[in-house]
Amino acid sequence: MAFISIVYPARDGARFDHDYYAQTHIRMVREALAETGLLDARVYRGVSALDGGPAPFVAMAHLTFRDEAAMRACLDSPVAPALHADVANFTDIAPVIEIYAAG
């Protein structure tokens, strides 16, 4: 399996539409990338830091792929630019994206 995490760092004055992200954007991601090898897409809303302070991230998503080849195929998919362009519809935060493997 291969994984991508997308996190949106919290910052003062940032705009983030959680409803659009969870109900529209992630649905688009699932539909667009399922045939290429996306197995799962999970969304999380930042609640707080461990010490009870403000959450360091507004939201995050974890995408799970069948394997690295499937992940690369999704990243290179013709629909990828449209998915990236949709980010402006729910936030003005530049996401931090990390690719990783289990183990």
mmCIF file of C-alpha atoms in Angstrom:
data_model
loop_
_atom_site.group_PDB
_atom_site.id
_atom_site.type_symbol
_atom_site.label_atom_id
_atom_site.label_comp_id
_atom_site.label_asym_id
_atom_site.label_seq_id
_atom_site.Cartn_x
_atom_site.Cartn_y
_atom_site.Cartn_z
ATOM 1 C CA MET A 1 0.000 0.000 0.000
ATOM 2 C CA ALA A 2 0.956 3.628 -0.481
ATOM 3 C CA PHE A 3 -0.401 6.706 1.233
ATOM 4 C CA ILE A 4 -0.711 10.459 0.828
ATOM 5 C CA SER A 5 -1.484 12.822 3.673
ATOM 6 C CA ILE A 6 -2.702 16.332 2.934
ATOM 7 C CA VAL A 7 -2.716 18.719 5.885
ATOM 8 C CA TYR A 8 -3.927 22.300 6.055
ATOM 9 C CA PRO A 9 -1.942 24.279 8.654
ATOM 10 C CA ALA A 10 -3.994 26.569 10.880
ATOM 11 C CA ARG A 11 -3.292 30.284 10.555
ATOM 12 C CA ASP A 12 -5.086 33.430 11.641
ATOM 13 C CA GLY A 13 -7.623 34.684 9.126
ATOM 14 C CA ALA A 14 -7.520 31.524 7.009
ATOM 15 C CA ARG A 15 -10.615 30.413 5.122
ATOM 16 C CA PHE A 16 -11.608 26.735 5.184
ATOM 17 C CA ASP A 17 -15.057 25.389 4.309
ATOM 18 C CA HIS A 18 -15.208 22.026 6.106
ATOM 19 C CA ASP A 19 -18.595 21.098 4.644
ATOM 20 C CA TYR A 20 -17.468 21.658 1.051
ATOM 21 C CA TYR A 21 -14.230 19.771 1.710
ATOM 22 C CA ALA A 22 -15.886 16.716 3.246
ATOM 23 C CA GLN A 23 -19.020 16.565 1.104
ATOM 24 C CA THR A 24 -17.887 17.837 -2.289
ATOM 25 C CA HIS A 25 -14.106 17.854 -2.740
ATOM 26 C CA ILE A 26 -13.370 14.460 -1.199
ATOM 27 C CA ARG A 27 -16.298 12.929 -3.099
ATOM 28 C CA MET A 28 -14.726 14.312 -6.300
ATOM 29 C CA VAL A 29 -11.370 12.787 -5.302
ATOM 30 C CA ARG A 30 -12.948 9.389 -4.601
ATOM 31 C CA GLU A 31 -14.893 9.340 -7.868
ATOM 32 C CA ALA A 32 -12.018 10.605 -9.997
ATOM 33 C CA LEU A 33 -9.321 8.315 -8.617
ATOM 34 C CA ALA A 34 -11.147 5.085 -7.742
ATOM 35 C CA GLU A 35 -10.477 3.473 -11.123
ATOM 36 C CA THR A 36 -6.794 4.369 -10.925
ATOM 37 C CA GLY A 37 -6.207 2.699 -7.556
ATOM 38 C CA LEU A 38 -7.501 4.879 -4.715
ATOM 39 C CA LEU A 39 -8.800 2.521 -2.013
ATOM 40 C CA ASP A 40 -9.853 4.973 0.695
ATOM 41 C CA ALA A 41 -10.016 8.688 1.478
ATOM 42 C CA ARG A 42 -10.581 9.821 5.047
ATOM 43 C CA VAL A 43 -11.095 13.386 6.236
ATOM 44 C CA TYR A 44 -10.384 14.767 9.691
ATOM 45 C CA ARG A 45 -11.135 18.160 11.253
ATOM 46 C CA GLY A 46 -8.563 19.628 13.655
ATOM 47 C CA VAL A 47 -9.995 19.880 17.178
ATOM 48 C CA SER A 48 -7.092 20.799 19.447
ATOM 49 C CA ALA A 49 -3.456 20.221 20.200
ATOM 50 C CA LEU A 50 -2.578 17.513 22.718
ATOM 51 C CA ASP A 51 -2.188 20.129 25.456
ATOM 52 C CA GLY A 52 -5.680 21.521 24.748
ATOM 53 C CA GLY A 53 -4.397 24.500 22.796
ATOM 54 C CA PRO A 54 -5.526 25.389 19.284
ATOM 55 C CA ALA A 55 -5.267 22.660 16.648
ATOM 56 C CA PRO A 56 -2.109 23.055 14.561
ATOM 57 C CA PHE A 57 -4.027 21.884 11.481
ATOM 58 C CA VAL A 58 -7.487 22.954 10.341
ATOM 59 C CA ALA A 59 -8.072 19.686 8.509
ATOM 60 C CA MET A 60 -6.317 16.718 6.993
ATOM 61 C CA ALA A 61 -7.030 13.926 4.568
ATOM 62 C CA HIS A 62 -5.378 10.534 4.312
ATOM 63 C CA LEU A 63 -5.560 8.777 0.951
ATOM 64 C CA THR A 64 -4.800 5.062 0.660
ATOM 65 C CA PHE A 65 -3.721 3.478 -2.624
ATOM 66 C CA ARG A 66 -3.400 -0.131 -3.719
ATOM 67 C CA ASP A 67 0.357 0.318 -4.221
ATOM 68 C CA GLU A 68 2.934 2.916 -5.242
ATOM 69 C CA ALA A 69 2.224 2.417 -8.951
ATOM 70 C CA ALA A 70 -1.465 3.147 -8.363
ATOM 71 C CA MET A 71 -0.586 6.235 -6.318
ATOM 72 C CA ARG A 72 1.703 7.513 -9.084
ATOM 73 C CA ALA A 73 -1.008 6.836 -11.679
ATOM 74 C CA CYS A 74 -3.434 8.923 -9.626
ATOM 75 C CA LEU A 75 -0.947 11.759 -9.266
ATOM 76 C CA ASP A 76 -0.358 11.726 -13.028
ATOM 77 C CA SER A 77 -4.046 11.308 -13.886
ATOM 78 C CA PRO A 78 -5.603 13.757 -16.347
ATOM 79 C CA VAL A 79 -8.121 14.694 -13.618
ATOM 80 C CA ALA A 80 -5.417 15.741 -11.125
ATOM 81 C CA PRO A 81 -5.259 19.386 -12.334
ATOM 82 C CA ALA A 82 -9.033 19.776 -11.861
ATOM 83 C CA LEU A 83 -8.793 18.372 -8.335
ATOM 84 C CA HIS A 84 -5.968 20.793 -7.524
ATOM 85 C CA ALA A 85 -7.944 23.698 -8.979
ATOM 86 C CA ASP A 86 -10.916 22.829 -6.766
ATOM 87 C CA VAL A 87 -8.871 23.601 -3.636
ATOM 88 C CA ALA A 88 -9.628 27.319 -4.150
ATOM 89 C CA ASN A 89 -13.324 26.521 -3.636
ATOM 90 C CA PHE A 90 -12.823 25.578 0.013
ATOM 91 C CA THR A 91 -9.625 27.195 1.318
ATOM 92 C CA ASP A 92 -6.919 29.783 0.903
ATOM 93 C CA ILE A 93 -4.467 27.641 2.896
ATOM 94 C CA ALA A 94 -1.603 26.056 0.952
ATOM 95 C CA PRO A 95 -1.715 22.356 1.843
ATOM 96 C CA VAL A 96 1.303 20.370 2.962
ATOM 97 C CA ILE A 97 1.390 17.041 1.134
ATOM 98 C CA GLU A 98 3.407 14.020 2.185
ATOM 99 C CA ILE A 99 3.795 10.660 0.467
ATOM 100 C CA TYR A 100 4.617 7.716 2.672
ATOM 101 C CA ALA A 101 4.577 3.928 2.914
ATOM 102 C CA ALA A 102 3.515 1.576 5.687
ATOM 103 C CA GLY A 103 6.199 0.137 7.911
#
